[in-house]
Amino acid sequence: MTRVGIGYDSHRLAPGRPLILGGVAIDSPVGLEGHSDADVLTHAVIDALLGAAALGDIGTHFPDTDERWRDADSIALLEQVASLLAERGHAVANVDVTVVLEQPKLAPHRAQMVDRIAAALGIGADRVSIKATTGEGIGFIGRGEGAAALATAALEPAH
Ligand code: MG
């Protein structure tokens, strides 16, 4: 049986914060604000994977009230989720993500982000898709106040 999950996340953009997406630090005058490194892309992937396995959500596993997760490296959290899935007998078939961010352009960083997500999950880069779009100047994303990410993930039984 193939199991499918969805994930969504958003974070506020603020001056002086690092912009980390898919585990890659991207040069930008503004970055994402949050308890962890606020890697909105990786958070959406985590929720999609946990959703596919019916194992709760990112807040269940890494609560933002817990000081252990302050400034946490989200790729390390994704690695923990990958271990949890493997323990439960799940293999990741594929992950697909769309990041919604007004700027900067993410295309130059796409390959590196794919490699980091794939490595954290222990799967080939051909099983990870990362896409980007803008808010077209509309709403909180269009005004540059924040960014969002949507993800789907499919799991198959591990052999
Ligand atoms: Mg988040």
mmCIF file with all atom_site columns, C-alpha atoms and ligand atoms in Angstrom:
data_model
loop_
_atom_site.group_PDB
_atom_site.id
_atom_site.type_symbol
_atom_site.label_atom_id
_atom_site.label_alt_id
_atom_site.label_comp_id
_atom_site.label_asym_id
_atom_site.label_entity_id
_atom_site.label_seq_id
_atom_site.pdbx_PDB_ins_code
_atom_site.Cartn_x
_atom_site.Cartn_y
_atom_site.Cartn_z
_atom_site.occupancy
_atom_site.B_iso_or_equiv
_atom_site.pdbx_formal_charge
_atom_site.auth_seq_id
_atom_site.auth_comp_id
_atom_site.auth_asym_id
_atom_site.auth_atom_id
_atom_site.pdbx_PDB_model_num
ATOM   1   C  CA . MET A 1 1   ? 0.000  0.000  0.000  1.00 0.00 ? 1   MET A CA 1
ATOM   2   C  CA . THR A 1 2   ? 1.200  3.512  -0.823 1.00 0.00 ? 2   THR A CA 1
ATOM   3   C  CA . ARG A 1 3   ? 0.466  6.147  1.812  1.00 0.00 ? 3   ARG A CA 1
ATOM   4   C  CA . VAL A 1 4   ? 0.232  9.851  0.931  1.00 0.00 ? 4   VAL A CA 1
ATOM   5   C  CA . GLY A 1 5   ? 0.532  12.868 3.237  1.00 0.00 ? 5   GLY A CA 1
ATOM   6   C  CA . ILE A 1 6   ? 0.322  16.643 2.927  1.00 0.00 ? 6   ILE A CA 1
ATOM   7   C  CA . GLY A 1 7   ? 2.158  19.372 4.803  1.00 0.00 ? 7   GLY A CA 1
ATOM   8   C  CA . TYR A 1 8   ? 1.846  23.143 5.021  1.00 0.00 ? 8   TYR A CA 1
ATOM   9   C  CA . ASP A 1 9   ? 3.843  25.730 6.925  1.00 0.00 ? 9   ASP A CA 1
ATOM   10  C  CA . SER A 1 10  ? 4.368  29.481 6.978  1.00 0.00 ? 10  SER A CA 1
ATOM   11  C  CA . HIS A 1 11  ? 6.821  31.760 8.747  1.00 0.00 ? 11  HIS A CA 1
ATOM   12  C  CA . ARG A 1 12  ? 7.231  35.505 9.110  1.00 0.00 ? 12  ARG A CA 1
ATOM   13  C  CA . LEU A 1 13  ? 10.117 37.271 7.335  1.00 0.00 ? 13  LEU A CA 1
ATOM   14  C  CA . ALA A 1 14  ? 12.235 39.651 9.416  1.00 0.00 ? 14  ALA A CA 1
ATOM   15  C  CA . PRO A 1 15  ? 15.416 41.679 8.912  1.00 0.00 ? 15  PRO A CA 1
ATOM   16  C  CA . GLY A 1 16  ? 18.589 40.224 10.381 1.00 0.00 ? 16  GLY A CA 1
ATOM   17  C  CA . ARG A 1 17  ? 17.392 36.610 10.364 1.00 0.00 ? 17  ARG A CA 1
ATOM   18  C  CA . PRO A 1 18  ? 19.111 33.952 8.230  1.00 0.00 ? 18  PRO A CA 1
ATOM   19  C  CA . LEU A 1 19  ? 17.082 32.669 5.269  1.00 0.00 ? 19  LEU A CA 1
ATOM   20  C  CA . ILE A 1 20  ? 17.404 28.881 5.395  1.00 0.00 ? 20  ILE A CA 1
ATOM   21  C  CA . LEU A 1 21  ? 15.354 26.818 2.949  1.00 0.00 ? 21  LEU A CA 1
ATOM   22  C  CA . GLY A 1 22  ? 15.800 23.103 2.420  1.00 0.00 ? 22  GLY A CA 1
ATOM   23  C  CA . GLY A 1 23  ? 18.853 23.279 4.673  1.00 0.00 ? 23  GLY A CA 1
ATOM   24  C  CA . VAL A 1 24  ? 20.567 25.836 2.424  1.00 0.00 ? 24  VAL A CA 1
ATOM   25  C  CA . ALA A 1 25  ? 21.534 29.314 3.697  1.00 0.00 ? 25  ALA A CA 1
ATOM   26  C  CA . ILE A 1 26  ? 20.449 31.807 1.041  1.00 0.00 ? 26  ILE A CA 1
ATOM   27  C  CA . ASP A 1 27  ? 21.829 35.344 0.830  1.00 0.00 ? 27  ASP A CA 1
ATOM   28  C  CA . SER A 1 28  ? 18.972 37.720 1.648  1.00 0.00 ? 28  SER A CA 1
ATOM   29  C  CA . PRO A 1 29  ? 18.433 40.942 3.649  1.00 0.00 ? 29  PRO A CA 1
ATOM   30  C  CA . VAL A 1 30  ? 15.503 39.247 5.409  1.00 0.00 ? 30  VAL A CA 1
ATOM   31  C  CA . GLY A 1 31  ? 15.121 35.763 6.825  1.00 0.00 ? 31  GLY A CA 1
ATOM   32  C  CA . LEU A 1 32  ? 12.482 33.575 8.406  1.00 0.00 ? 32  LEU A CA 1
ATOM   33  C  CA . GLU A 1 33  ? 11.553 33.989 12.052 1.00 0.00 ? 33  GLU A CA 1
ATOM   34  C  CA . GLY A 1 34  ? 10.746 31.067 14.326 1.00 0.00 ? 34  GLY A CA 1
ATOM   35  C  CA . HIS A 1 35  ? 11.726 29.005 17.345 1.00 0.00 ? 35  HIS A CA 1
ATOM   36  C  CA . SER A 1 36  ? 13.893 26.712 15.200 1.00 0.00 ? 36  SER A CA 1
ATOM   37  C  CA . ASP A 1 37  ? 15.839 27.858 12.117 1.00 0.00 ? 37  ASP A CA 1
ATOM   38  C  CA . ALA A 1 38  ? 12.349 28.433 10.607 1.00 0.00 ? 38  ALA A CA 1
ATOM   39  C  CA . ASP A 1 39  ? 13.143 26.385 7.487  1.00 0.00 ? 39  ASP A CA 1
ATOM   40  C  CA . VAL A 1 40  ? 9.596  26.525 6.150  1.00 0.00 ? 40  VAL A CA 1
ATOM   41  C  CA . LEU A 1 41  ? 10.352 24.148 3.257  1.00 0.00 ? 41  LEU A CA 1
ATOM   42  C  CA . THR A 1 42  ? 11.747 21.419 5.498  1.00 0.00 ? 42  THR A CA 1
ATOM   43  C  CA . HIS A 1 43  ? 8.908  21.877 8.004  1.00 0.00 ? 43  HIS A CA 1
ATOM   44  C  CA . ALA A 1 44  ? 6.309  21.276 5.278  1.00 0.00 ? 44  ALA A CA 1
ATOM   45  C  CA . VAL A 1 45  ? 8.188  18.130 4.192  1.00 0.00 ? 45  VAL A CA 1
ATOM   46  C  CA . ILE A 1 46  ? 8.284  16.863 7.796  1.00 0.00 ? 46  ILE A CA 1
ATOM   47  C  CA . ASP A 1 47  ? 4.527  17.330 8.151  1.00 0.00 ? 47  ASP A CA 1
ATOM   48  C  CA . ALA A 1 48  ? 3.851  15.594 4.826  1.00 0.00 ? 48  ALA A CA 1
ATOM   49  C  CA . LEU A 1 49  ? 5.953  12.591 5.902  1.00 0.00 ? 49  LEU A CA 1
ATOM   50  C  CA . LEU A 1 50  ? 4.415  12.414 9.384  1.00 0.00 ? 50  LEU A CA 1
ATOM   51  C  CA . GLY A 1 51  ? 0.980  12.777 7.805  1.00 0.00 ? 51  GLY A CA 1
ATOM   52  C  CA . ALA A 1 52  ? 1.586  9.915  5.385  1.00 0.00 ? 52  ALA A CA 1
ATOM   53  C  CA . ALA A 1 53  ? 2.576  7.707  8.332  1.00 0.00 ? 53  ALA A CA 1
ATOM   54  C  CA . ALA A 1 54  ? -0.285 9.013  10.539 1.00 0.00 ? 54  ALA A CA 1
ATOM   55  C  CA . LEU A 1 55  ? 2.301  9.917  13.188 1.00 0.00 ? 55  LEU A CA 1
ATOM   56  C  CA . GLY A 1 56  ? 1.056  13.354 14.222 1.00 0.00 ? 56  GLY A CA 1
ATOM   57  C  CA . ASP A 1 57  ? 2.736  16.598 13.189 1.00 0.00 ? 57  ASP A CA 1
ATOM   58  C  CA . ILE A 1 58  ? 5.945  18.550 13.678 1.00 0.00 ? 58  ILE A CA 1
ATOM   59  C  CA . GLY A 1 59  ? 4.584  20.190 16.827 1.00 0.00 ? 59  GLY A CA 1
ATOM   60  C  CA . THR A 1 60  ? 3.896  16.778 18.378 1.00 0.00 ? 60  THR A CA 1
ATOM   61  C  CA . HIS A 1 61  ? 7.486  15.650 17.908 1.00 0.00 ? 61  HIS A CA 1
ATOM   62  C  CA . PHE A 1 62  ? 9.392  18.950 18.275 1.00 0.00 ? 62  PHE A CA 1
ATOM   63  C  CA . PRO A 1 63  ? 7.246  21.347 20.364 1.00 0.00 ? 63  PRO A CA 1
ATOM   64  C  CA . ASP A 1 64  ? 8.235  25.024 20.127 1.00 0.00 ? 64  ASP A CA 1
ATOM   65  C  CA . THR A 1 65  ? 7.838  25.274 23.903 1.00 0.00 ? 65  THR A CA 1
ATOM   66  C  CA . ASP A 1 66  ? 10.853 22.962 24.284 1.00 0.00 ? 66  ASP A CA 1
ATOM   67  C  CA . GLU A 1 67  ? 14.209 24.740 24.590 1.00 0.00 ? 67  GLU A CA 1
ATOM   68  C  CA . ARG A 1 68  ? 15.890 21.728 22.942 1.00 0.00 ? 68  ARG A CA 1
ATOM   69  C  CA . TRP A 1 69  ? 14.490 22.887 19.609 1.00 0.00 ? 69  TRP A CA 1
ATOM   70  C  CA . ARG A 1 70  ? 15.497 26.572 19.880 1.00 0.00 ? 70  ARG A CA 1
ATOM   71  C  CA . ASP A 1 71  ? 17.388 27.493 16.673 1.00 0.00 ? 71  ASP A CA 1
ATOM   72  C  CA . ALA A 1 72  ? 17.214 23.788 15.782 1.00 0.00 ? 72  ALA A CA 1
ATOM   73  C  CA . ASP A 1 73  ? 18.657 22.696 12.449 1.00 0.00 ? 73  ASP A CA 1
ATOM   74  C  CA . SER A 1 74  ? 15.512 21.523 10.647 1.00 0.00 ? 74  SER A CA 1
ATOM   75  C  CA . ILE A 1 75  ? 17.508 19.102 8.501  1.00 0.00 ? 75  ILE A CA 1
ATOM   76  C  CA . ALA A 1 76  ? 18.502 17.314 11.734 1.00 0.00 ? 76  ALA A CA 1
ATOM   77  C  CA . LEU A 1 77  ? 14.789 17.145 12.653 1.00 0.00 ? 77  LEU A CA 1
ATOM   78  C  CA . LEU A 1 78  ? 14.050 15.704 9.194  1.00 0.00 ? 78  LEU A CA 1
ATOM   79  C  CA . GLU A 1 79  ? 16.739 13.062 9.785  1.00 0.00 ? 79  GLU A CA 1
ATOM   80  C  CA . GLN A 1 80  ? 15.022 12.111 13.042 1.00 0.00 ? 80  GLN A CA 1
ATOM   81  C  CA . VAL A 1 81  ? 11.707 11.786 11.208 1.00 0.00 ? 81  VAL A CA 1
ATOM   82  C  CA . ALA A 1 82  ? 13.404 9.611  8.561  1.00 0.00 ? 82  ALA A CA 1
ATOM   83  C  CA . SER A 1 83  ? 14.658 7.301  11.345 1.00 0.00 ? 83  SER A CA 1
ATOM   84  C  CA . LEU A 1 84  ? 11.195 7.132  12.869 1.00 0.00 ? 84  LEU A CA 1
ATOM   85  C  CA . LEU A 1 85  ? 9.663  6.203  9.494  1.00 0.00 ? 85  LEU A CA 1
ATOM   86  C  CA . ALA A 1 86  ? 12.282 3.508  8.926  1.00 0.00 ? 86  ALA A CA 1
ATOM   87  C  CA . GLU A 1 87  ? 11.586 2.048  12.404 1.00 0.00 ? 87  GLU A CA 1
ATOM   88  C  CA . ARG A 1 88  ? 7.908  1.806  11.439 1.00 0.00 ? 88  ARG A CA 1
ATOM   89  C  CA . GLY A 1 89  ? 8.739  0.005  8.191  1.00 0.00 ? 89  GLY A CA 1
ATOM   90  C  CA . HIS A 1 90  ? 8.139  2.919  5.818  1.00 0.00 ? 90  HIS A CA 1
ATOM   91  C  CA . ALA A 1 91  ? 10.317 3.843  2.841  1.00 0.00 ? 91  ALA A CA 1
ATOM   92  C  CA . VAL A 1 92  ? 9.968  7.302  1.276  1.00 0.00 ? 92  VAL A CA 1
ATOM   93  C  CA . ALA A 1 93  ? 8.811  6.950  -2.327 1.00 0.00 ? 93  ALA A CA 1
ATOM   94  C  CA . ASN A 1 94  ? 8.894  10.662 -3.172 1.00 0.00 ? 94  ASN A CA 1
ATOM   95  C  CA . VAL A 1 95  ? 8.512  14.186 -1.835 1.00 0.00 ? 95  VAL A CA 1
ATOM   96  C  CA . ASP A 1 96  ? 7.185  17.191 -3.767 1.00 0.00 ? 96  ASP A CA 1
ATOM   97  C  CA . VAL A 1 97  ? 7.321  20.749 -2.392 1.00 0.00 ? 97  VAL A CA 1
ATOM   98  C  CA . THR A 1 98  ? 6.232  24.188 -3.524 1.00 0.00 ? 98  THR A CA 1
ATOM   99  C  CA . VAL A 1 99  ? 7.736  27.200 -1.744 1.00 0.00 ? 99  VAL A CA 1
ATOM   100 C  CA . VAL A 1 100 ? 5.809  30.460 -1.990 1.00 0.00 ? 100 VAL A CA 1
ATOM   101 C  CA . LEU A 1 101 ? 8.166  33.405 -1.489 1.00 0.00 ? 101 LEU A CA 1
ATOM   102 C  CA . GLU A 1 102 ? 8.276  36.832 -3.117 1.00 0.00 ? 102 GLU A CA 1
ATOM   103 C  CA . GLN A 1 103 ? 12.079 37.039 -3.263 1.00 0.00 ? 103 GLN A CA 1
ATOM   104 C  CA . PRO A 1 104 ? 14.860 36.095 -3.758 1.00 0.00 ? 104 PRO A CA 1
ATOM   105 C  CA . LYS A 1 105 ? 14.639 33.691 -6.683 1.00 0.00 ? 105 LYS A CA 1
ATOM   106 C  CA . LEU A 1 106 ? 15.230 30.123 -5.527 1.00 0.00 ? 106 LEU A CA 1
ATOM   107 C  CA . ALA A 1 107 ? 16.147 28.526 -8.868 1.00 0.00 ? 107 ALA A CA 1
ATOM   108 C  CA . PRO A 1 108 ? 19.927 28.975 -8.334 1.00 0.00 ? 108 PRO A CA 1
ATOM   109 C  CA . HIS A 1 109 ? 19.652 27.031 -5.034 1.00 0.00 ? 109 HIS A CA 1
ATOM   110 C  CA . ARG A 1 110 ? 17.220 24.335 -6.130 1.00 0.00 ? 110 ARG A CA 1
ATOM   111 C  CA . ALA A 1 111 ? 19.750 21.555 -6.839 1.00 0.00 ? 111 ALA A CA 1
ATOM   112 C  CA . GLN A 1 112 ? 21.497 22.073 -3.504 1.00 0.00 ? 112 GLN A CA 1
ATOM   113 C  CA . MET A 1 113 ? 18.178 22.057 -1.601 1.00 0.00 ? 113 MET A CA 1
ATOM   114 C  CA . VAL A 1 114 ? 17.108 18.844 -3.361 1.00 0.00 ? 114 VAL A CA 1
ATOM   115 C  CA . ASP A 1 115 ? 20.439 17.218 -2.452 1.00 0.00 ? 115 ASP A CA 1
ATOM   116 C  CA . ARG A 1 116 ? 20.116 18.176 1.230  1.00 0.00 ? 116 ARG A CA 1
ATOM   117 C  CA . ILE A 1 117 ? 16.531 16.902 1.565  1.00 0.00 ? 117 ILE A CA 1
ATOM   118 C  CA . ALA A 1 118 ? 17.369 13.697 -0.321 1.00 0.00 ? 118 ALA A CA 1
ATOM   119 C  CA . ALA A 1 119 ? 20.475 13.075 1.818  1.00 0.00 ? 119 ALA A CA 1
ATOM   120 C  CA . ALA A 1 120 ? 18.528 13.636 5.059  1.00 0.00 ? 120 ALA A CA 1
ATOM   121 C  CA . LEU A 1 121 ? 15.946 11.091 3.887  1.00 0.00 ? 121 LEU A CA 1
ATOM   122 C  CA . GLY A 1 122 ? 18.517 8.649  2.518  1.00 0.00 ? 122 GLY A CA 1
ATOM   123 C  CA . ILE A 1 123 ? 16.881 8.605  -0.925 1.00 0.00 ? 123 ILE A CA 1
ATOM   124 C  CA . GLY A 1 124 ? 17.954 9.546  -4.433 1.00 0.00 ? 124 GLY A CA 1
ATOM   125 C  CA . ALA A 1 125 ? 17.643 13.133 -5.632 1.00 0.00 ? 125 ALA A CA 1
ATOM   126 C  CA . ASP A 1 126 ? 15.290 11.868 -8.359 1.00 0.00 ? 126 ASP A CA 1
ATOM   127 C  CA . ARG A 1 127 ? 12.701 11.272 -5.605 1.00 0.00 ? 127 ARG A CA 1
ATOM   128 C  CA . VAL A 1 128 ? 12.707 14.893 -4.389 1.00 0.00 ? 128 VAL A CA 1
ATOM   129 C  CA . SER A 1 129 ? 11.033 17.778 -6.232 1.00 0.00 ? 129 SER A CA 1
ATOM   130 C  CA . ILE A 1 130 ? 11.297 21.404 -5.124 1.00 0.00 ? 130 ILE A CA 1
ATOM   131 C  CA . LYS A 1 131 ? 9.398  24.125 -6.936 1.00 0.00 ? 131 LYS A CA 1
ATOM   132 C  CA . ALA A 1 132 ? 8.986  27.826 -6.204 1.00 0.00 ? 132 ALA A CA 1
ATOM   133 C  CA . THR A 1 133 ? 6.451  30.492 -6.978 1.00 0.00 ? 133 THR A CA 1
ATOM   134 C  CA . THR A 1 134 ? 5.725  34.030 -5.780 1.00 0.00 ? 134 THR A CA 1
ATOM   135 C  CA . GLY A 1 135 ? 2.674  35.656 -4.241 1.00 0.00 ? 135 GLY A CA 1
ATOM   136 C  CA . GLU A 1 136 ? 2.291  37.941 -7.291 1.00 0.00 ? 136 GLU A CA 1
ATOM   137 C  CA . GLY A 1 137 ? 2.361  40.970 -4.980 1.00 0.00 ? 137 GLY A CA 1
ATOM   138 C  CA . ILE A 1 138 ? -0.832 39.849 -3.227 1.00 0.00 ? 138 ILE A CA 1
ATOM   139 C  CA . GLY A 1 139 ? -1.382 39.073 0.453  1.00 0.00 ? 139 GLY A CA 1
ATOM   140 C  CA . PHE A 1 140 ? 1.211  38.503 3.176  1.00 0.00 ? 140 PHE A CA 1
ATOM   141 C  CA . ILE A 1 141 ? 3.575  36.678 0.849  1.00 0.00 ? 141 ILE A CA 1
ATOM   142 C  CA . GLY A 1 142 ? 3.237  39.216 -1.939 1.00 0.00 ? 142 GLY A CA 1
ATOM   143 C  CA . ARG A 1 143 ? 3.975  42.035 0.520  1.00 0.00 ? 143 ARG A CA 1
ATOM   144 C  CA . GLY A 1 144 ? 7.121  40.214 1.610  1.00 0.00 ? 144 GLY A CA 1
ATOM   145 C  CA . GLU A 1 145 ? 5.853  39.703 5.171  1.00 0.00 ? 145 GLU A CA 1
ATOM   146 C  CA . GLY A 1 146 ? 6.338  35.943 5.138  1.00 0.00 ? 146 GLY A CA 1
ATOM   147 C  CA . ALA A 1 147 ? 6.796  32.751 3.188  1.00 0.00 ? 147 ALA A CA 1
ATOM   148 C  CA . ALA A 1 148 ? 4.888  29.491 2.973  1.00 0.00 ? 148 ALA A CA 1
ATOM   149 C  CA . ALA A 1 149 ? 5.525  25.974 1.734  1.00 0.00 ? 149 ALA A CA 1
ATOM   150 C  CA . LEU A 1 150 ? 3.270  23.095 0.730  1.00 0.00 ? 150 LEU A CA 1
ATOM   151 C  CA . ALA A 1 151 ? 4.466  19.516 0.426  1.00 0.00 ? 151 ALA A CA 1
ATOM   152 C  CA . THR A 1 152 ? 3.229  16.068 -0.408 1.00 0.00 ? 152 THR A CA 1
ATOM   153 C  CA . ALA A 1 153 ? 5.000  12.825 0.404  1.00 0.00 ? 153 ALA A CA 1
ATOM   154 C  CA . ALA A 1 154 ? 4.364  9.205  -0.468 1.00 0.00 ? 154 ALA A CA 1
ATOM   155 C  CA . LEU A 1 155 ? 5.504  6.218  1.591  1.00 0.00 ? 155 LEU A CA 1
ATOM   156 C  CA . GLU A 1 156 ? 5.843  2.599  0.542  1.00 0.00 ? 156 GLU A CA 1
ATOM   157 C  CA . PRO A 1 157 ? 6.515  -0.479 2.661  1.00 0.00 ? 157 PRO A CA 1
ATOM   158 C  CA . ALA A 1 158 ? 10.259 -0.919 3.192  1.00 0.00 ? 158 ALA A CA 1
ATOM   159 C  CA . HIS A 1 159 ? 11.608 -4.259 1.991  1.00 0.00 ? 159 HIS A CA 1
HETATM 160 MG MG . MG  B 2 .   ? 7.499  25.905 10.875 1.00 0.00 ? 1   MG  B MG 1
#
